[in-house]
Amino acid sequence: KRWSGTLALGWTPDDDTVLELTYARSDGEAAYADRMMDGTKFDRENVGLRFEKHNLSPVVERVSAQIYYNYVDHVMDNFSLRTPPMNPAQQRLNNPDRKTWGGRVATDLRATENTLFKLGFDAQNNDHTLRNGVGANALAQYKAAPRVTDATFRQQGIFGEVHHDRGEQDRIIAGLRLDRWQASDKRAASTVVNGSPLVSAGTSRSDTLTSGFARWERDLLAKPATVYAGIGRVERFPDYWELISASKQSETTNSAFRTKPERTTQIDVGLNYDDGTISTALSAFYAHIDDFILTDSFDTGARFGKIGNPNLVRNIKARTMGLEAGVGWRFAVNWQADATLAYVRGKNRSDGTALAQIPPLEARIGLNWNNGTWSAGALWRGVAAQNRVDQGKGNIAGQDVGKSSGFGVLSVNGGYRAGERVQLTAGIDNLFDRKYAEHLSRGGFDVPGILADTRVNEPGRTLWAKAVISFD
């Protein structure tokens, strides 16, 4: 369960100026079927200030600036939302938190009638701390314990983008950004991992990363269709969960703190078409990834000489490719039919295996009717089996737990619009109450009182209702 609230206060002294202050707060709890602890607290707070000014001059079309502060306080334990361990000494509680603050400044510059430049700067700081409690007094113990910083991350970046129209049908869009990252492992020198002192404790690292892209678009047939092609390269700095969390290790040391940035080069091509009756979207991509960041827990003790089978972080060479196709058809007054197909294939070139955590072939077919007052719709989602897996490998979100079966799920909905301001909708998801699990799913954990499955199953038949009220 969860709750959240957001407040926004804006000031518009004229049609070209906006000053907005936002505040958001949320909290919740979650009992997990896939891990040894549940989330008993997800306290989040956000404060932001945004300024935007348009039409400053014929050259300066827009200036924008924003600053923000985020705070996340997260508590996990193995006794509040599930049957506690029979031995109170086995109770565990972790309390990580993260403070993030940063900002962004950008401007749009009109160089010529056909050329627009976007230039900017952004920066972000992250401080992460951790404290815990153990045993029968875990709650009181963690609240009395000081917060200890285990990692800090700093990023500063500059970026630029250009939009250039080459006549009425062609345009070129290109961009470049440069980022400077700094990270520090603040864990104590006394930290022991895999039977030895942590090699990265108290050390820092920095990297300068470059990313860019170029894209060509052309309108066809008096603009009902557009074709495009693009190429891009992005360099991604590893995050906290890959470098620090849960004492991640590398192949050769007991720390993953020196994991290399991930570097992806990708080519995209596609076609969009819409004549009011038929709409089509086709796209395909090919990506070559150097230093792909892979998490690996498959027999790592025997393969890399570790104690037990710890979760390692490795840089590998990988390749992905995929396509997506969608078509919409307004075949009669008030009626619309839609269909989409998506497929991705990945290869772990370093290990000579399939790349883990790749979704299977998926199709969706929808049929909708709407006369302006009443509406109804149905959506069928079909997912194929996934046999290309690499068990025990993946990423920080999950690892392959084995092959998965295909499934099909039907959902229906209906709605009523009561005038301009009120809309009511309701529906049934998974109408036939199918038991199924997504391929990209965590493995089931042995939670007391819960029957563990290979994967965490998705909800069965679900009824929902929603009301939207607009105030002018």
Coordinates of C-alpha atoms in Angstrom, one line a residue:
K1 CA 0.0 0.0 0.0
R2 CA 1.1 3.6 -0.6
W3 CA 0.0 7.2 -0.5
S4 CA 1.4 10.3 -2.2
G5 CA 0.6 14.0 -2.5
T6 CA 1.9 16.8 -4.7
L7 CA 1.5 20.5 -4.5
A8 CA 2.4 23.0 -7.3
L9 CA 2.3 26.7 -7.0
G10 CA 2.9 28.7 -10.2
W11 CA 3.2 32.4 -11.1
T12 CA 2.7 33.6 -14.7
P13 CA 3.3 37.4 -14.8
D14 CA 2.9 37.3 -18.6
D15 CA 2.3 34.8 -21.4
D16 CA 6.0 34.1 -21.8
T17 CA 7.1 33.6 -18.1
V18 CA 6.5 30.8 -15.7
L19 CA 7.8 30.4 -12.1
E20 CA 6.8 27.2 -10.4
L21 CA 7.4 25.7 -6.9
T22 CA 6.6 22.1 -6.4
Y23 CA 6.5 19.8 -3.3
A24 CA 5.8 16.1 -3.2
R25 CA 5.7 13.6 -0.4
S26 CA 4.9 9.8 -0.4
D27 CA 5.3 6.7 1.7
G28 CA 4.3 3.1 1.6
E29 CA 5.1 -0.5 2.3
A30 CA 5.5 -3.7 0.2
A31 CA 5.6 -7.3 1.2
Y32 CA 7.9 -9.0 -1.3
A33 CA 7.6 -12.6 -2.7
D34 CA 11.1 -12.5 -4.2
R35 CA 13.5 -11.6 -1.4
M36 CA 14.4 -12.2 2.2
M37 CA 13.2 -8.7 3.4
D38 CA 10.1 -6.6 3.0
G39 CA 9.9 -2.8 2.5
T40 CA 8.2 -1.3 5.6
K41 CA 9.0 2.3 4.8
F42 CA 9.4 4.2 1.5
D43 CA 9.4 7.8 2.7
R44 CA 10.1 10.1 -0.2
E45 CA 10.3 13.9 -0.3
N46 CA 10.9 16.2 -3.3
V47 CA 11.2 20.0 -3.6
G48 CA 11.7 21.8 -6.9
L49 CA 11.8 25.3 -8.3
R50 CA 11.5 25.9 -12.1
F51 CA 11.8 29.1 -14.1
E52 CA 11.0 29.4 -17.8
K53 CA 11.0 32.5 -20.1
H54 CA 10.1 32.5 -23.8
N55 CA 10.7 35.0 -26.6
L56 CA 13.4 37.1 -25.0
S57 CA 14.7 38.2 -28.4
P58 CA 14.7 37.1 -32.1
V59 CA 17.7 34.9 -31.2
V60 CA 16.9 33.8 -27.7
E61 CA 13.7 31.9 -27.9
R62 CA 13.7 30.3 -24.5
V63 CA 15.6 30.2 -21.2
S64 CA 14.9 27.6 -18.5
A65 CA 16.4 26.8 -15.1
Q66 CA 15.5 24.4 -12.3
I67 CA 16.8 23.2 -9.0
Y68 CA 15.6 20.3 -7.0
Y69 CA 16.1 18.3 -3.8
N70 CA 15.1 14.6 -3.3
Y71 CA 15.3 12.6 -0.1
V72 CA 14.5 8.8 0.1
D73 CA 14.4 7.0 3.5
H74 CA 13.9 3.3 3.0
V75 CA 13.5 0.6 5.7
M76 CA 13.5 -3.1 5.0
D77 CA 13.2 -6.0 7.6
N78 CA 12.3 -9.7 7.8
F79 CA 9.8 -9.6 10.6
S80 CA 7.2 -6.7 10.3
L81 CA 5.2 -7.9 7.3
R82 CA 5.8 -11.6 7.4
T83 CA 6.1 -14.3 10.0
P84 CA 9.2 -13.4 12.1
P85 CA 12.1 -15.9 12.4
M86 CA 11.5 -18.4 15.3
N87 CA 14.8 -17.2 16.7
P88 CA 14.6 -13.5 17.4
A89 CA 18.4 -13.3 17.0
Q90 CA 17.9 -13.8 13.3
Q91 CA 15.8 -10.6 12.8
R92 CA 17.4 -8.2 10.4
L93 CA 16.7 -4.6 9.5
N94 CA 18.4 -2.3 6.9
N95 CA 17.8 1.5 6.6
P96 CA 19.5 3.0 3.6
D97 CA 18.7 6.6 2.6
R98 CA 19.7 8.9 -0.3
K99 CA 19.9 12.6 -0.6
T100 CA 20.0 14.0 -4.1
W101 CA 20.2 17.7 -5.1
G102 CA 20.9 19.3 -8.4
G103 CA 19.9 21.6 -11.2
R104 CA 19.7 22.4 -14.9
V105 CA 20.0 25.5 -17.0
A106 CA 19.2 25.5 -20.8
T107 CA 18.5 27.9 -23.6
D108 CA 17.1 27.7 -27.1
L109 CA 18.9 29.9 -29.7
R110 CA 17.5 30.6 -33.2
A111 CA 20.5 30.9 -35.4
T112 CA 18.5 31.1 -38.7
E113 CA 14.9 30.5 -39.7
N114 CA 15.8 26.8 -40.3
T115 CA 18.3 26.2 -37.5
L116 CA 17.7 26.0 -33.7
F117 CA 20.4 25.3 -31.1
K118 CA 19.7 24.0 -27.6
L119 CA 22.5 24.5 -25.1
G120 CA 22.7 23.7 -21.4
F121 CA 24.4 22.6 -18.2
D122 CA 23.3 20.2 -15.5
A123 CA 24.7 18.8 -12.2
Q124 CA 23.7 16.3 -9.6
N125 CA 25.0 15.2 -6.2
N126 CA 24.1 12.0 -4.4
D127 CA 24.9 11.0 -0.8
H128 CA 24.0 7.5 0.3
T129 CA 24.0 6.3 3.9
L130 CA 23.2 3.0 5.6
R131 CA 22.4 1.8 9.2
N132 CA 20.9 -1.4 10.5
G133 CA 19.5 -3.3 13.4
V134 CA 20.0 -7.0 14.4
G135 CA 18.1 -9.2 16.8
A136 CA 15.1 -8.8 19.0
N137 CA 15.8 -5.1 19.5
A138 CA 16.4 -4.4 15.8
L139 CA 13.8 -1.5 15.7
A140 CA 15.2 0.4 18.7
Q141 CA 18.8 -0.4 17.7
Y142 CA 18.6 1.1 14.1
K143 CA 16.8 4.2 15.3
A144 CA 19.5 4.9 17.9
A145 CA 22.3 4.2 15.4
P146 CA 24.0 7.0 13.5
R147 CA 23.7 7.2 9.7
V148 CA 27.0 6.2 8.1
T149 CA 27.8 7.4 4.6
D150 CA 28.8 4.4 2.4
A151 CA 29.0 6.2 -1.0
T152 CA 28.9 9.6 -2.7
F153 CA 28.3 10.4 -6.4
R154 CA 28.9 13.7 -8.2
Q155 CA 28.0 14.6 -11.9
Q156 CA 28.4 17.7 -14.0
G157 CA 27.5 17.8 -17.6
I158 CA 27.2 20.2 -20.6
F159 CA 25.1 19.4 -23.7
G160 CA 24.2 20.8 -27.0
E161 CA 21.6 19.9 -29.7
V162 CA 20.9 21.3 -33.1
H163 CA 17.7 21.1 -35.2
H164 CA 18.2 22.0 -38.9
D165 CA 15.4 22.0 -41.5
R166 CA 16.7 21.2 -45.0
G167 CA 13.8 22.5 -46.9
E168 CA 10.2 21.5 -46.3
Q169 CA 10.7 17.8 -46.1
D170 CA 14.1 17.0 -44.7
R171 CA 15.6 17.8 -41.2
I172 CA 18.7 16.8 -39.3
I173 CA 18.9 16.6 -35.5
A174 CA 22.2 16.1 -33.7
G175 CA 23.4 16.3 -30.2
L176 CA 26.5 16.0 -28.0
R177 CA 27.0 15.9 -24.2
L178 CA 30.0 15.7 -22.0
D179 CA 29.8 14.4 -18.4
R180 CA 32.2 14.4 -15.5
W181 CA 31.5 11.8 -12.9
Q182 CA 33.2 11.4 -9.5
A183 CA 32.4 8.6 -7.0
S184 CA 33.8 7.7 -3.6
D185 CA 33.6 4.5 -1.7
K186 CA 33.0 5.6 1.9
R187 CA 32.9 2.2 3.5
A188 CA 35.2 1.6 6.4
A189 CA 38.7 0.2 5.9
S190 CA 37.7 -2.5 8.4
T191 CA 35.0 -3.9 6.1
V192 CA 35.6 -7.5 5.2
V193 CA 34.3 -9.1 2.0
N194 CA 35.0 -12.6 0.8
G195 CA 37.3 -13.1 3.8
S196 CA 39.6 -10.1 3.1
P197 CA 39.6 -6.4 3.8
L198 CA 37.6 -4.4 1.2
V199 CA 40.2 -3.2 -1.4
S200 CA 38.2 -0.1 -2.5
A201 CA 37.3 1.2 1.0
G202 CA 38.1 4.9 1.3
T203 CA 39.1 5.3 -2.4
S204 CA 37.6 7.5 -5.1
R205 CA 37.4 7.4 -8.9
S206 CA 36.4 9.8 -11.7
D207 CA 35.5 9.4 -15.4
T208 CA 34.8 11.8 -18.3
L209 CA 32.1 10.4 -20.6
T210 CA 31.0 11.5 -24.0
S211 CA 27.7 10.8 -25.7
G212 CA 26.2 11.9 -29.0
F213 CA 23.7 11.2 -31.7
A214 CA 22.7 12.3 -35.2
R215 CA 19.3 11.7 -36.8
W216 CA 17.9 12.3 -40.3
E217 CA 14.1 12.6 -41.0
R218 CA 12.2 13.0 -44.3
D219 CA 8.5 13.6 -44.8
L220 CA 6.9 11.7 -47.7
L221 CA 3.6 12.0 -49.6
A222 CA 2.8 15.5 -48.5
K223 CA 3.5 14.6 -44.8
P224 CA 1.3 11.6 -44.0
A225 CA 4.5 9.6 -43.7
T226 CA 8.0 10.2 -42.2
V227 CA 11.1 8.0 -42.5
Y228 CA 14.1 8.4 -40.3
A229 CA 17.5 6.9 -39.6
G230 CA 19.9 7.7 -36.7
I231 CA 23.1 6.7 -35.0
G232 CA 24.1 7.3 -31.4
R233 CA 26.7 6.5 -28.8
V234 CA 26.1 6.8 -25.1
E235 CA 28.6 6.2 -22.2
R236 CA 26.9 5.3 -18.9
F237 CA 28.6 5.6 -15.5
P238 CA 27.8 2.6 -13.2
D239 CA 25.3 3.4 -10.4
Y240 CA 25.3 2.7 -6.6
W241 CA 23.6 -0.7 -7.0
E242 CA 26.3 -1.9 -9.4
L243 CA 29.3 -0.5 -7.6
I244 CA 28.5 -0.6 -3.8
S245 CA 25.2 -2.2 -2.9
A246 CA 25.3 -5.6 -1.1
S247 CA 29.1 -5.7 -1.3
K248 CA 29.1 -6.4 -5.0
Q249 CA 32.4 -8.0 -6.2
S250 CA 34.4 -8.1 -9.4
E251 CA 35.9 -11.1 -11.1
T252 CA 39.4 -10.5 -9.6
T253 CA 38.8 -8.5 -6.4
N254 CA 36.3 -8.3 -3.6
S255 CA 34.9 -4.9 -4.8
A256 CA 33.0 -3.9 -8.0
F257 CA 34.0 -0.2 -7.4
R258 CA 36.3 -0.2 -10.5
T259 CA 33.6 -1.4 -12.9
K260 CA 34.1 0.3 -16.3
P261 CA 31.4 2.6 -17.7
E262 CA 29.0 1.0 -20.2
R263 CA 29.4 2.2 -23.8
T264 CA 26.7 1.6 -26.4
T265 CA 26.6 2.4 -30.1
Q266 CA 23.2 2.0 -31.7
I267 CA 21.7 2.5 -35.2
D268 CA 17.9 3.1 -35.5
V269 CA 15.7 3.2 -38.6
G270 CA 11.9 3.6 -38.9
L271 CA 8.8 4.7 -40.7
N272 CA 5.7 6.6 -39.3
Y273 CA 2.5 6.9 -41.4
D274 CA -0.9 8.4 -40.6
D275 CA -3.6 9.4 -43.0
G276 CA -6.4 9.6 -40.5
T277 CA -7.8 6.1 -41.3
I278 CA -4.6 4.0 -41.2
S279 CA -1.7 4.7 -38.9
T280 CA 1.5 2.7 -38.9
A281 CA 4.8 2.8 -37.0
L282 CA 7.8 0.6 -37.9
S283 CA 11.2 0.8 -36.2
A284 CA 14.3 -1.4 -35.9
F285 CA 17.6 -1.0 -34.1
Y286 CA 21.0 -2.7 -33.8
A287 CA 23.3 -2.0 -30.8
H288 CA 26.9 -2.9 -30.1
I289 CA 27.8 -2.6 -26.4
D290 CA 31.3 -2.5 -25.1
D291 CA 31.8 -3.0 -21.4
F292 CA 28.1 -4.1 -20.9
I293 CA 27.6 -4.2 -17.1
L294 CA 26.4 -7.7 -16.2
T295 CA 25.6 -9.1 -12.8
D296 CA 26.5 -12.7 -12.4
S297 CA 25.7 -15.1 -9.6
F298 CA 26.0 -18.4 -11.5
D299 CA 28.5 -20.7 -9.7
T300 CA 30.8 -17.7 -9.1
G301 CA 32.6 -19.5 -6.2
A302 CA 33.9 -22.3 -8.5
R303 CA 34.4 -20.0 -11.6
F304 CA 36.2 -17.1 -9.9
G305 CA 37.5 -18.6 -6.6
K306 CA 35.0 -16.8 -4.3
I307 CA 33.7 -17.8 -1.0
G308 CA 30.1 -19.0 -1.6
N309 CA 28.5 -17.8 -4.8
P310 CA 28.5 -14.0 -4.4
N311 CA 26.9 -11.6 -6.9
L312 CA 29.6 -10.3 -9.2
V313 CA 29.6 -7.3 -11.5
R314 CA 31.4 -7.9 -14.8
N315 CA 32.1 -5.9 -18.0
I316 CA 31.4 -8.0 -21.1
K317 CA 30.9 -7.4 -24.9
A318 CA 27.2 -7.6 -25.9
R319 CA 25.0 -7.1 -28.9
T320 CA 21.2 -6.4 -29.1
M321 CA 18.9 -5.9 -32.0
G322 CA 15.1 -5.6 -32.3
L323 CA 12.1 -4.4 -34.1
E324 CA 8.7 -3.0 -33.3
A325 CA 5.6 -2.7 -35.6
G326 CA 2.3 -1.1 -34.9
V327 CA -0.8 -0.4 -37.0
G328 CA -4.1 1.3 -36.2
W329 CA -7.3 1.2 -38.3
R330 CA -10.4 3.4 -38.0
F331 CA -12.5 0.9 -40.0
A332 CA -15.9 2.5 -39.1
V333 CA -17.4 5.5 -37.3
N334 CA -16.5 5.3 -33.6
W335 CA -14.5 2.1 -34.1
Q336 CA -10.7 1.7 -33.8
A337 CA -8.5 -1.5 -34.1
D338 CA -4.9 -1.6 -33.1
A339 CA -2.1 -4.2 -33.2
T340 CA 1.5 -4.1 -32.2
L341 CA 4.4 -6.6 -32.3
A342 CA 7.8 -6.3 -30.5
Y343 CA 10.9 -8.5 -30.6
V344 CA 14.4 -8.1 -29.1
R345 CA 17.4 -10.5 -29.4
G346 CA 20.6 -10.2 -27.4
K347 CA 24.0 -11.9 -27.4
N348 CA 26.6 -12.1 -24.7
R349 CA 29.7 -12.1 -27.0
S350 CA 32.2 -12.6 -24.2
D351 CA 30.7 -15.8 -22.8
G352 CA 29.2 -17.0 -26.1
T353 CA 25.7 -17.2 -24.7
A354 CA 22.3 -15.5 -25.0
L355 CA 22.2 -12.1 -23.3
A356 CA 20.3 -12.5 -20.0
Q357 CA 17.1 -10.5 -19.2
I358 CA 15.8 -10.1 -22.7
P359 CA 12.0 -10.0 -23.1
P360 CA 10.4 -12.5 -25.5
L361 CA 8.3 -11.8 -28.6
E362 CA 5.1 -10.0 -27.7
A363 CA 1.9 -9.0 -29.5
R364 CA -1.0 -6.9 -28.6
I365 CA -4.4 -6.6 -30.3
G366 CA -6.9 -4.0 -29.2
L367 CA -10.5 -3.1 -30.2
N368 CA -12.2 0.1 -29.1
W369 CA -15.5 1.8 -29.5
N370 CA -16.3 5.4 -28.5
N371 CA -19.3 7.6 -29.4
G372 CA -18.2 10.5 -27.3
T373 CA -20.4 9.6 -24.3
W374 CA -20.0 5.9 -23.9
S375 CA -16.9 3.8 -24.6
A376 CA -15.8 0.2 -24.5
G377 CA -12.6 -1.7 -25.3
A378 CA -10.8 -5.0 -25.2
L379 CA -7.1 -5.8 -25.2
W380 CA -5.5 -9.2 -25.8
R381 CA -1.8 -9.5 -24.9
G382 CA 0.1 -12.6 -26.1
V383 CA 3.7 -13.3 -25.1
A384 CA 5.8 -16.1 -26.5
A385 CA 8.0 -18.5 -24.5
Q386 CA 11.5 -17.4 -24.0
N387 CA 14.1 -20.1 -24.5
R388 CA 17.2 -17.9 -25.0
V389 CA 18.3 -17.5 -21.4
D390 CA 21.5 -17.4 -19.3
Q391 CA 20.6 -18.6 -15.8
G392 CA 22.0 -16.7 -12.9
K393 CA 23.0 -13.7 -15.0
G394 CA 21.3 -10.3 -15.6
N395 CA 21.3 -6.8 -14.1
I396 CA 20.5 -5.1 -10.9
A397 CA 16.7 -5.4 -11.6
G398 CA 16.8 -9.2 -11.9
Q399 CA 18.6 -12.3 -13.2
D400 CA 17.5 -15.1 -15.5
V401 CA 15.9 -17.9 -13.4
G402 CA 15.4 -20.2 -16.4
K403 CA 13.2 -20.6 -19.5
S404 CA 9.7 -19.2 -19.4
S405 CA 6.4 -20.2 -20.8
G406 CA 4.2 -18.2 -23.1
F407 CA 0.8 -16.8 -22.1
G408 CA -2.2 -14.8 -23.3
V409 CA -4.2 -12.4 -21.2
L410 CA -7.5 -10.6 -22.1
S411 CA -8.6 -7.4 -20.5
V412 CA -11.8 -5.3 -21.0
N413 CA -12.9 -1.8 -20.0
G414 CA -15.8 0.6 -20.4
G415 CA -16.4 4.3 -19.7
Y416 CA -19.0 7.1 -19.5
R417 CA -18.3 10.8 -20.0
A418 CA -20.8 12.9 -18.0
G419 CA -20.3 16.3 -19.8
E420 CA -17.1 18.1 -20.3
R421 CA -15.7 17.7 -16.8
V422 CA -16.4 14.2 -15.5
Q423 CA -15.3 10.9 -16.9
L424 CA -15.9 7.5 -15.3
T425 CA -14.1 4.3 -16.4
A426 CA -13.9 0.7 -15.1
G427 CA -12.5 -2.5 -16.3
I428 CA -11.4 -6.1 -15.6
D429 CA -7.7 -7.0 -16.2
N430 CA -6.9 -10.7 -16.8
L431 CA -10.5 -11.5 -17.4
F432 CA -10.1 -15.2 -17.4
D433 CA -8.0 -15.3 -14.2
R434 CA -4.9 -16.8 -15.9
K435 CA -1.9 -17.8 -13.8
Y436 CA 1.2 -16.4 -15.5
A437 CA 4.5 -14.7 -14.8
E438 CA 6.6 -12.3 -16.9
H439 CA 9.9 -13.6 -18.2
L440 CA 11.6 -10.5 -16.7
S441 CA 10.6 -11.5 -13.2
R442 CA 12.4 -12.2 -9.9
G443 CA 12.6 -15.7 -8.6
G444 CA 10.2 -16.8 -5.9
F445 CA 11.6 -16.7 -2.3
D446 CA 10.7 -19.1 0.5
V447 CA 8.5 -16.7 2.5
P448 CA 6.8 -18.4 5.5
G449 CA 3.1 -19.0 4.7
I450 CA 3.6 -18.4 0.9
L451 CA 4.0 -21.1 -1.7
A452 CA 7.2 -20.2 -3.6
D453 CA 7.1 -20.5 -7.4
T454 CA 9.8 -20.4 -10.0
R455 CA 8.8 -16.8 -10.7
V456 CA 6.7 -14.2 -9.0
N457 CA 3.3 -14.5 -10.6
E458 CA 1.3 -11.5 -11.8
P459 CA -2.1 -10.6 -10.4
G460 CA -5.1 -12.8 -11.3
R461 CA -8.5 -11.3 -12.2
T462 CA -8.4 -7.6 -11.2
L463 CA -11.3 -5.2 -11.1
W464 CA -10.6 -1.4 -11.2
A465 CA -12.5 1.9 -11.5
K466 CA -11.4 5.4 -12.0
A467 CA -13.0 8.9 -11.9
V468 CA -11.5 12.0 -13.5
I469 CA -13.0 15.4 -12.6
S470 CA -11.7 18.5 -14.3
F471 CA -12.1 22.0 -12.8
D472 CA -11.9 25.0 -15.2

